[in-house]
Amino acid sequence: MSEALNESIESALLKSLATHAVKAWAAVLAAVVLAGLAIGRIPVWIVTAWFGAAVLAQFGRVRGTAAAALDRSGDPRQQVRRVVALAAAAGVVMGVSVMCFPWLSEMERAVFSMVHIGMAAGTVATSVGYRPIMLAHGAPPFVVLMVMWLMTPFDSLQPWVPIGVAALIALLAFIIVSLSRDTFVAFRESFEIRSRRNLLNQQLREAVAAADSASRAKTRFLAAASHDLRQPLHALSMLSGTLLLRKLDARSHKIAEQINTATNDLSTELDALLDISKLDAGVMQPRLQGVDAENLVRRLVESHRPRAEQQGLQLQMSLDEGVYVLADRLMLERVLRNLLDNAIKYTHMGSIFIEIKKRDGQAIVAVSDTGIGLSADEQTRVFDEFYQVDSVERSRRRGLGLGLSIVRRLVHLQGGSLDLRSSPGRGSTFSVRLPLAERAAEPANEAPLPGRVSRTPGTRVLVVDDEAAVREAVRAFLEEAGCLVRDAADQDGAKAVLAEFTPQIVLADLQLAGAESGIEVIRQVRAVCPQARALLISGVNEAQSIRLADQAGLRLLHKPVNSRQIIEEIEHALGEPPTGAAP
């Protein structure tokens, strides 16, 4: 870690300590209990003086910690030492109270010990596990308490009991110190993750600001910036999918799921950038058909319900039956999924309500929440690209400010409209209006994953990619899914494979090494195997690449492709006649 980062950690520690310092009222309450136990055993003036000193020590600790956190001019390390000293002073004052131990009854001694042990345990939270503060505040009472149990005579207890209690107190002290260490490690790791994320977000914001002068320049920049990320991320997505298909112990499977989730989250951010490029290129065209809106919404709600319930939110529906809309099923699903994701993300309590109704020859799908809401000014700007709401809550969002911009453009692309009603602190309602359709088209097959390629077990697949790591990762996943796979790095390699292997489907990278193109490889394969289906995969999201695939009549997937998507695309391709890239 650099010195600057260490200083930042200490600054963050000061802020956290200041936040938790207000819990000193618990120590004051403990002092009340201790003073109450001593009254009648110790002269009143001594008890009163000690209680006043304890309250002043705790008050001084709270004020001093807050002042240290707000002081931007001093050295953070020096400020932390100051807070440690304040904690030590408070700890010594509380430790002095143990001196009345010999004058208490045996029952009162037990209660007295419980209060001090409880305060020491609470210090783990108020100190964020920072060991110097933990020891400074908790060690004095603990040490004196152990000594008193060893030195004070007990009339009704066997001789070994005080020794055993002292040993238990020492054991508790060791456990509490260990717990504080783990707590601080978690705090430090969490801060380092936030620091790296903030650094990456800052770098990305600067890059986007530099590219914002022109739409074409922005598209070129996004392609260049994301290409090197997409290649390893695509391989990682395939490898994580492979792990999920294998028999693993519970712990390993959980880790694999977490890797897959993290990979998909990052893929989502890159896909948001990609969607903007495809919309700018004018090649994202909807396939309008009748879509069963009720069935689509029910499926999305059920997939989002666990996440909503985990956050304590109610997810409710009111759906008219038999509502079919004229829309692109995948685009509409993307729109509604995005709106549901946002509603859950920015609603901290209350409920989310999804409604479908018919009105004036249109279908209205509304997503309402009881979240943070938007001001009138924000409502006019929230659909702008790269715009993020300036409120404290929204500054925490994980994303690039592209989601609602994409939603609005996808809705308009399908001939619909998007309305917003919102009020700060009272929530928002997004309403999607689309034309009604007479009936729904045939429902799309939902491919279960992890699993095999269910349409044709033993599907023969040719993978063509100039990146060896990507080829190996894709091949490993497809073989684990039950496919028969061969791979090649270029046209010559593909030609050699065709001498002994007849592929049913080709997965080809659009841009191979040198001047070679995946489109040419597909033409070469089709010359030998006319019935072979084909998919293009690319790590470049330039408009020109999108147009090339569109002109060739080939489906273009963009890296990273997750394991579920690649299975669904293969099944879809196997169910259609071969198109595009004819020789």
XYZ file of C-alpha atoms in Angstrom:
583
model
C 0.000 0.000 0.000
C 1.195 3.498 -0.771
C 1.594 6.074 1.991
C -1.320 8.049 0.575
C -3.590 5.023 0.781
C -2.497 4.338 4.360
C -3.381 7.919 5.277
C -6.735 7.488 3.588
C -7.394 4.359 5.618
C -6.673 6.267 8.805
C -8.944 9.118 7.685
C -11.715 6.601 7.016
C -11.038 5.032 10.420
C -11.487 8.428 12.085
C -14.827 8.939 10.336
C -16.044 5.511 11.389
C -14.894 6.048 14.977
C -16.712 9.387 15.091
C -19.890 7.684 13.831
C -19.723 4.986 16.516
C -18.562 7.291 19.317
C -22.143 8.435 19.924
C -22.767 4.970 21.371
C -20.876 6.157 24.472
C -24.285 6.503 26.152
C -24.048 2.748 26.745
C -20.871 3.287 28.774
C -22.635 6.037 30.742
C -25.507 3.634 31.448
C -22.963 1.048 32.609
C -21.432 3.693 34.887
C -24.883 4.285 36.405
C -25.188 0.566 37.189
C -21.671 0.414 38.666
C -22.290 3.498 40.777
C -25.553 2.021 41.996
C -23.758 -1.125 43.120
C -21.163 0.926 45.013
C -23.658 3.216 46.784
C -23.903 2.140 50.409
C -20.586 0.290 50.195
C -18.319 3.236 49.401
C -18.610 6.820 50.676
C -21.068 8.779 48.564
C -18.600 11.535 47.686
C -16.161 8.991 46.241
C -18.871 7.342 44.155
C -20.140 10.745 42.978
C -16.631 11.901 42.041
C -15.949 8.713 40.127
C -19.278 8.856 38.286
C -18.655 12.471 37.277
C -15.177 11.568 36.042
C -16.600 8.636 34.030
C -19.238 10.815 32.361
C -16.683 13.527 31.579
C -14.256 10.939 30.171
C -16.903 9.482 27.867
C -18.126 12.941 26.812
C -14.555 14.033 26.142
C -13.965 10.893 24.096
C -17.038 11.609 21.935
C -16.159 15.280 21.379
C -12.481 14.576 20.824
C -13.140 11.802 18.303
C -15.588 13.980 16.363
C -13.102 16.868 16.313
C -10.307 14.585 15.098
C -12.501 13.282 12.269
C -13.409 16.823 11.156
C -9.864 18.198 11.340
C -8.506 18.136 7.774
C -5.355 20.130 8.547
C -3.597 17.670 10.836
C -1.820 14.382 10.241
C -4.442 11.584 10.350
C -2.004 9.320 12.194
C -1.542 11.912 14.900
C -5.303 12.304 15.144
C -5.702 8.543 15.595
C -3.126 8.637 18.429
C -5.205 11.373 20.027
C -8.311 9.212 19.857
C -6.380 6.280 21.358
C -5.320 8.513 24.258
C -8.930 9.589 24.864
C -10.013 5.932 24.850
C -7.240 5.071 27.301
C -8.358 7.850 29.655
C -11.934 6.594 29.564
C -10.728 3.020 30.083
C -8.607 3.947 33.112
C -11.542 5.777 34.718
C -13.780 2.755 34.194
C -11.014 0.509 35.525
C -10.799 2.498 38.752
C -14.346 1.405 39.558
C -13.116 -2.154 40.046
C -11.324 -1.036 43.209
C -14.657 -1.231 45.073
C -14.808 -4.960 44.270
C -13.800 -6.211 47.790
C -16.672 -4.296 49.439
C -19.388 -5.835 47.245
C -21.384 -8.959 47.954
C -20.646 -12.045 45.903
C -23.779 -11.540 43.785
C -22.872 -7.882 43.247
C -19.359 -8.911 42.211
C -20.858 -11.202 39.552
C -23.078 -8.403 38.206
C -20.132 -6.009 38.366
C -18.023 -8.414 36.283
C -20.782 -8.915 33.709
C -21.117 -5.156 33.171
C -17.387 -4.723 32.557
C -17.198 -7.718 30.225
C -20.202 -6.406 28.259
C -18.557 -2.973 27.888
C -15.339 -4.580 26.661
C -17.238 -6.640 24.090
C -19.071 -3.522 22.889
C -15.750 -1.797 22.325
C -15.182 -4.093 19.325
C -17.978 -2.280 17.477
C -17.260 1.259 18.685
C -13.548 0.914 17.829
C -14.199 -0.777 14.421
C -11.885 -3.493 15.716
C -8.877 -1.129 15.804
C -6.703 -2.922 18.363
C -4.928 0.072 20.008
C -8.291 1.651 20.882
C -9.733 -1.713 21.875
C -6.856 -2.356 24.303
C -6.697 1.224 25.563
C -10.360 1.245 26.538
C -10.924 -2.388 27.473
C -7.635 -3.568 28.998
C -7.628 -1.522 32.252
C -10.983 -2.833 33.568
C -10.205 -6.366 32.418
C -6.784 -6.505 34.073
C -7.970 -5.035 37.380
C -11.042 -7.313 37.337
C -8.893 -10.442 36.949
C -6.615 -9.304 39.766
C -9.578 -8.649 42.045
C -11.030 -12.103 41.434
C -7.672 -13.608 42.359
C -6.945 -11.404 45.398
C -10.385 -10.923 47.003
C -11.491 -13.580 49.529
C -14.817 -15.348 48.938
C -16.544 -16.919 51.944
C -19.070 -19.153 50.180
C -17.058 -20.222 47.159
C -14.589 -23.044 46.846
C -10.978 -21.831 46.417
C -10.770 -22.878 42.762
C -13.829 -20.875 41.682
C -12.232 -17.371 41.755
C -9.203 -18.774 39.928
C -11.469 -20.329 37.315
C -13.434 -17.094 36.879
C -10.200 -15.136 36.415
C -9.085 -17.661 33.795
C -12.435 -17.335 32.000
C -12.094 -13.538 32.016
C -8.640 -13.916 30.467
C -10.070 -16.278 27.838
C -12.872 -13.829 27.038
C -10.315 -11.055 26.700
C -8.363 -13.163 24.201
C -11.535 -13.940 22.202
C -12.593 -10.284 22.136
C -9.142 -9.167 20.981
C -9.208 -11.817 18.226
C -12.669 -10.694 17.167
C -11.480 -7.096 17.027
C -8.627 -8.122 14.757
C -11.005 -9.850 12.355
C -13.357 -6.857 12.433
C -10.589 -4.435 11.546
C -9.308 -6.691 8.758
C -12.814 -6.699 7.251
C -12.999 -2.911 7.603
C -9.617 -2.446 5.921
C -10.423 -4.817 3.046
C -13.797 -3.140 2.512
C -12.140 0.274 2.384
C -9.481 -0.885 -0.070
C -12.169 -2.306 -2.364
C -14.092 0.970 -2.210
C -10.907 2.924 -2.893
C -10.072 0.865 -5.967
C -13.648 1.116 -7.210
C -13.683 4.875 -6.679
C -10.378 5.167 -8.498
C -11.687 3.143 -11.435
C -14.917 5.118 -11.488
C -12.991 8.382 -11.443
C -10.776 7.235 -14.293
C -13.825 6.143 -16.277
C -15.622 9.442 -15.678
C -12.590 11.356 -16.904
C -12.357 9.148 -19.984
C -16.069 9.557 -20.751
C -15.830 13.346 -20.324
C -12.970 13.442 -22.819
C -14.987 11.353 -25.318
C -18.245 13.262 -24.924
C -17.424 15.867 -27.633
C -18.845 13.703 -30.419
C -20.920 10.545 -30.621
C -18.568 8.860 -33.115
C -15.511 9.681 -31.027
C -17.295 8.324 -27.976
C -18.100 5.033 -29.752
C -14.469 4.598 -30.902
C -13.211 5.303 -27.415
C -15.546 2.799 -25.785
C -14.480 0.097 -28.223
C -10.782 0.738 -27.581
C -11.191 1.013 -23.808
C -13.251 -2.155 -23.383
C -11.582 -4.533 -25.870
C -8.740 -5.587 -23.581
C -11.213 -6.100 -20.725
C -13.626 -8.161 -22.794
C -11.131 -10.847 -23.853
C -10.125 -12.095 -20.364
C -13.614 -11.446 -19.002
C -15.106 -13.633 -21.753
C -12.670 -16.416 -20.859
C -13.468 -15.975 -17.163
C -17.198 -16.194 -17.877
C -16.730 -19.468 -19.743
C -14.492 -20.913 -17.029
C -16.900 -19.966 -14.246
C -19.726 -21.571 -16.237
C -17.588 -24.686 -16.582
C -17.044 -24.843 -12.828
C -20.784 -24.627 -12.203
C -21.325 -27.659 -14.444
C -18.859 -29.787 -12.525
C -19.433 -31.710 -9.318
C -18.001 -29.557 -6.537
C -18.213 -29.534 -2.776
C -20.606 -26.972 -1.312
C -17.915 -24.411 -0.487
C -16.304 -24.609 -3.926
C -19.684 -24.366 -5.641
C -20.490 -21.239 -3.605
C -17.198 -19.660 -4.667
C -17.898 -20.546 -8.296
C -21.339 -18.925 -8.045
C -19.780 -15.758 -6.585
C -17.220 -15.619 -9.402
C -20.013 -16.076 -11.934
C -22.112 -13.326 -10.301
C -19.196 -10.891 -10.235
C -18.401 -11.652 -13.863
C -22.023 -11.119 -14.894
C -22.155 -7.801 -12.982
C -19.134 -6.507 -14.846
C -20.561 -7.851 -18.104
C -23.737 -5.882 -17.455
C -21.775 -2.629 -17.220
C -19.940 -3.367 -20.465
C -23.196 -4.373 -22.151
C -24.682 -0.993 -21.229
C -21.852 0.690 -23.118
C -22.349 -1.716 -26.005
C -26.070 -1.001 -26.266
C -25.361 2.709 -26.647
C -22.935 1.909 -29.485
C -25.474 -0.327 -31.238
C -28.170 2.323 -30.909
C -25.781 4.987 -32.222
C -24.902 2.738 -35.162
C -28.587 2.375 -36.052
C -28.344 -1.400 -36.437
C -30.389 -2.444 -33.401
C -33.699 -3.167 -35.061
C -36.658 -4.685 -33.218
C -38.385 -7.918 -34.238
C -41.957 -6.911 -33.479
C -44.361 -9.706 -32.591
C -47.143 -10.461 -30.160
C -45.722 -10.807 -26.652
C -47.678 -12.163 -23.680
C -47.029 -9.244 -21.298
C -48.638 -10.970 -18.312
C -46.457 -14.067 -18.627
C -43.303 -11.979 -19.146
C -43.961 -9.819 -16.100
C -44.800 -12.797 -13.871
C -41.524 -14.478 -14.836
C -39.500 -11.317 -14.170
C -41.191 -10.714 -10.840
C -40.496 -14.251 -9.638
C -36.839 -13.967 -10.654
C -36.525 -10.669 -8.727
C -38.571 -11.693 -5.678
C -35.702 -13.295 -3.672
C -33.582 -10.158 -4.007
C -36.503 -7.910 -3.005
C -37.391 -10.050 0.016
C -33.746 -10.078 1.080
C -33.973 -6.281 1.309
C -37.245 -6.460 3.229
C -39.340 -5.192 0.307
C -42.789 -6.353 -0.795
C -43.078 -7.165 -4.499
C -46.707 -6.960 -5.613
C -48.558 -7.320 -8.928
C -51.891 -6.366 -10.474
C -52.025 -7.836 -13.973
C -54.905 -7.792 -16.450
C -55.293 -11.133 -18.188
C -54.817 -11.672 -21.889
C -52.718 -8.551 -22.522
C -50.592 -9.027 -25.646
C -48.300 -6.221 -26.795
C -46.620 -5.610 -30.145
C -42.961 -5.570 -29.164
C -39.562 -7.182 -29.438
C -39.616 -9.787 -26.672
C -35.927 -9.475 -25.764
C -35.981 -5.671 -25.885
C -39.120 -5.513 -23.743
C -37.630 -7.940 -21.248
C -34.480 -5.798 -21.082
C -36.583 -2.686 -20.436
C -38.687 -4.212 -17.665
C -35.724 -5.967 -16.066
C -33.851 -2.664 -15.918
C -36.810 -0.867 -14.355
C -37.261 -3.629 -11.750
C -33.543 -3.633 -10.963
C -33.575 0.128 -10.417
C -36.698 -0.034 -8.252
C -35.146 -2.654 -5.964
C -31.772 -0.929 -5.899
C -33.117 2.471 -4.839
C -35.961 1.403 -2.538
C -34.767 0.894 1.031
C -38.142 0.209 2.644
C -41.723 -0.293 1.577
C -42.847 -1.991 -1.612
C -42.603 -2.264 -5.382
C -45.792 -2.572 -7.433
C -46.022 -3.803 -11.045
C -49.248 -3.228 -12.957
C -50.503 -4.164 -16.448
C -53.670 -2.617 -17.820
C -55.344 -1.754 -21.138
C -56.254 1.824 -21.982
C -57.192 3.545 -25.257
C -55.942 0.712 -27.452
C -52.619 0.505 -25.653
C -51.072 -1.651 -22.972
C -49.520 0.100 -19.992
C -46.881 -1.669 -17.909
C -46.099 0.430 -14.811
C -43.353 -0.160 -12.236
C -43.888 1.845 -9.024
C -41.695 2.026 -5.925
C -41.549 3.778 -2.572
C -37.890 4.700 -3.055
C -35.888 7.920 -2.953
C -37.796 9.661 -5.750
C -36.621 12.404 -8.121
C -36.946 16.173 -8.142
C -38.569 17.946 -11.102
C -35.168 18.961 -12.485
C -33.798 15.434 -12.184
C -36.824 14.005 -13.984
C -35.860 15.969 -17.106
C -32.216 14.873 -16.957
C -32.329 11.292 -15.660
C -32.693 9.880 -19.191
C -29.532 11.647 -20.439
C -26.505 9.471 -21.125
C -23.943 9.295 -18.306
C -26.115 11.387 -15.991
C -26.182 10.382 -12.338
C -28.502 11.899 -9.775
C -26.582 14.088 -7.340
C -28.312 12.912 -4.162
C -26.417 10.993 -1.510
C -28.369 7.827 -2.207
C -27.791 7.880 -5.940
C -24.067 8.561 -5.588
C -23.790 4.989 -4.334
C -25.146 3.458 -7.495
C -23.072 0.872 -9.277
C -23.250 1.816 -12.881
C -22.404 4.359 -15.524
C -25.623 6.321 -15.791
C -26.678 4.598 -19.022
C -29.540 2.346 -17.917
C -32.511 4.709 -18.242
C -31.091 6.242 -21.419
C -31.064 2.765 -22.977
C -34.547 2.000 -21.618
C -36.086 5.084 -23.209
C -34.414 4.464 -26.582
C -35.435 0.780 -26.610
C -39.048 1.693 -25.829
C -39.136 4.303 -28.599
C -37.512 1.828 -30.993
C -40.507 -0.473 -30.475
C -42.993 2.306 -31.191
C -43.863 2.898 -27.545
C -43.464 5.683 -25.004
C -42.028 5.955 -21.499
C -43.554 8.191 -18.818
C -42.184 9.093 -15.395
C -43.988 10.360 -12.299
C -41.890 10.936 -9.212
C -41.626 12.908 -5.990
C -38.541 13.180 -3.716
C -38.852 10.838 -0.768
C -42.102 9.303 -2.018
C -40.957 7.087 -4.869
C -41.278 6.871 -8.648
C -43.505 5.292 -11.284
C -42.185 4.389 -14.741
C -44.945 3.589 -17.257
C -44.218 1.835 -20.555
C -46.945 2.265 -23.208
C -46.969 -0.127 -26.169
C -49.479 -1.021 -28.916
C -51.748 -3.971 -28.271
C -51.393 -7.158 -30.326
C -54.099 -9.699 -31.150
C -52.198 -12.654 -29.784
C -48.747 -13.748 -28.664
C -46.218 -15.465 -30.893
C -44.955 -18.907 -29.954
C -43.123 -18.657 -26.614
C -39.349 -18.785 -26.809
C -37.616 -21.850 -25.427
C -36.042 -21.226 -22.051
C -32.799 -23.164 -21.872
C -32.028 -24.305 -18.323
C -28.491 -23.630 -17.179
C -26.234 -25.053 -15.972
C -26.969 -28.069 -18.163
C -26.397 -29.688 -21.487
C -27.268 -28.328 -24.914
C -30.721 -29.862 -24.733
C -31.744 -29.666 -28.418
C -28.980 -31.965 -29.646
C -26.732 -33.702 -27.105
C -23.379 -34.206 -28.755
C -23.696 -31.017 -30.851
C -20.570 -30.611 -33.015
C -19.104 -27.134 -32.527
C -16.133 -25.452 -34.194
C -14.624 -22.593 -32.144
C -12.425 -20.131 -34.051
C -10.566 -17.462 -32.049
C -7.026 -16.121 -32.268
C -6.806 -15.834 -28.455
C -5.609 -19.201 -27.119
C -6.978 -18.572 -23.614
C -10.425 -17.751 -25.011
C -10.475 -20.831 -27.279
C -9.527 -23.123 -24.424
C -12.087 -21.599 -22.050
C -14.961 -21.829 -24.561
C -13.990 -25.360 -25.513
C -13.817 -26.449 -21.854
C -17.303 -25.071 -21.161
C -18.948 -26.555 -24.262
C -17.374 -29.961 -23.698
C -18.584 -29.881 -20.093
C -22.054 -29.052 -21.475
C -21.975 -32.179 -23.644
C -20.807 -30.828 -27.009
C -18.168 -32.275 -29.322
C -15.734 -29.407 -29.870
C -12.808 -28.602 -32.151
C -10.987 -25.288 -32.188
C -8.784 -23.273 -34.536
C -6.933 -19.969 -34.454
C -7.410 -18.905 -38.088
C -8.658 -19.895 -41.542
C -5.885 -22.439 -42.119
C -6.597 -24.089 -38.775
C -10.327 -24.233 -39.548
C -9.594 -25.781 -42.930
C -7.486 -28.480 -41.268
C -10.287 -29.261 -38.793
C -12.813 -29.642 -41.635
C -10.762 -32.489 -43.058
C -11.864 -34.756 -40.212
C -14.742 -32.937 -38.469
C -18.171 -31.769 -39.702
C -19.439 -28.974 -37.455
C -23.110 -28.262 -36.919
C -22.373 -24.759 -35.668
C -19.407 -22.379 -35.899
C -18.529 -19.873 -33.168
C -16.099 -17.482 -34.831
C -14.422 -14.353 -33.522
C -15.188 -11.458 -35.852
C -11.687 -10.001 -35.826
C -8.913 -12.581 -36.064
C -5.168 -12.027 -36.150
C -3.890 -9.926 -39.030
C -6.522 -9.092 -41.629
C -8.502 -12.312 -41.246
C -12.190 -12.152 -40.416
C -14.556 -14.588 -38.774
C -17.019 -13.871 -41.578
C -14.537 -15.330 -44.091
C -14.028 -18.384 -41.893
C -17.788 -18.974 -41.835
C -17.905 -18.716 -45.649
C -15.084 -21.229 -45.838
C -16.925 -23.660 -43.544
C -20.209 -23.197 -45.440
C -18.405 -24.112 -48.683
C -17.768 -27.544 -47.179
C -20.754 -27.818 -44.805
C -23.665 -25.808 -46.297
C -26.007 -26.693 -43.433
C -23.691 -25.418 -40.695
C -25.134 -22.670 -38.523
C -22.908 -19.819 -37.387
C -22.494 -17.182 -34.688
C -20.035 -14.304 -34.642
C -18.445 -13.251 -31.360
C -16.532 -9.997 -31.015
C -14.631 -8.072 -28.363
C -14.943 -4.867 -30.398
C -18.093 -2.765 -30.203
C -17.370 -0.297 -32.989
C -20.316 0.640 -35.184
C -18.443 -0.587 -38.271
C -18.078 -4.091 -36.807
C -21.778 -4.178 -35.987
C -22.660 -3.117 -39.537
C -20.370 -5.789 -41.063
C -22.128 -8.546 -39.159
C -25.522 -7.071 -39.994
C -24.669 -6.914 -43.711
C -23.493 -10.533 -43.631
C -26.792 -11.566 -42.023
C -25.042 -13.123 -39.045
C -25.933 -12.974 -35.382
C -23.222 -10.994 -33.532
C -22.548 -11.642 -29.839
C -20.293 -9.357 -27.861
C -17.700 -10.513 -25.389
C -18.063 -11.270 -22.600
C -20.788 -13.813 -23.377
C -22.008 -15.568 -20.237
C -22.507 -19.308 -20.100
C -26.324 -19.121 -20.134
C -26.369 -16.879 -23.188
C -24.019 -19.001 -25.270
C -26.165 -22.101 -24.657
C -29.345 -20.201 -25.536
C -27.782 -18.806 -28.715
C -26.573 -22.227 -29.852
C -30.014 -23.746 -29.277
C -31.669 -20.882 -31.117
C -29.266 -21.200 -34.051
C -29.802 -24.967 -34.274
C -33.536 -24.370 -34.512
C -33.248 -22.040 -37.527
C -32.096 -22.648 -41.103
C -28.542 -21.501 -41.857
C -28.373 -17.828 -42.892
C -25.710 -15.314 -43.847
C -22.099 -15.544 -45.015
C -22.962 -17.702 -47.969
C -19.997 -18.707 -50.081
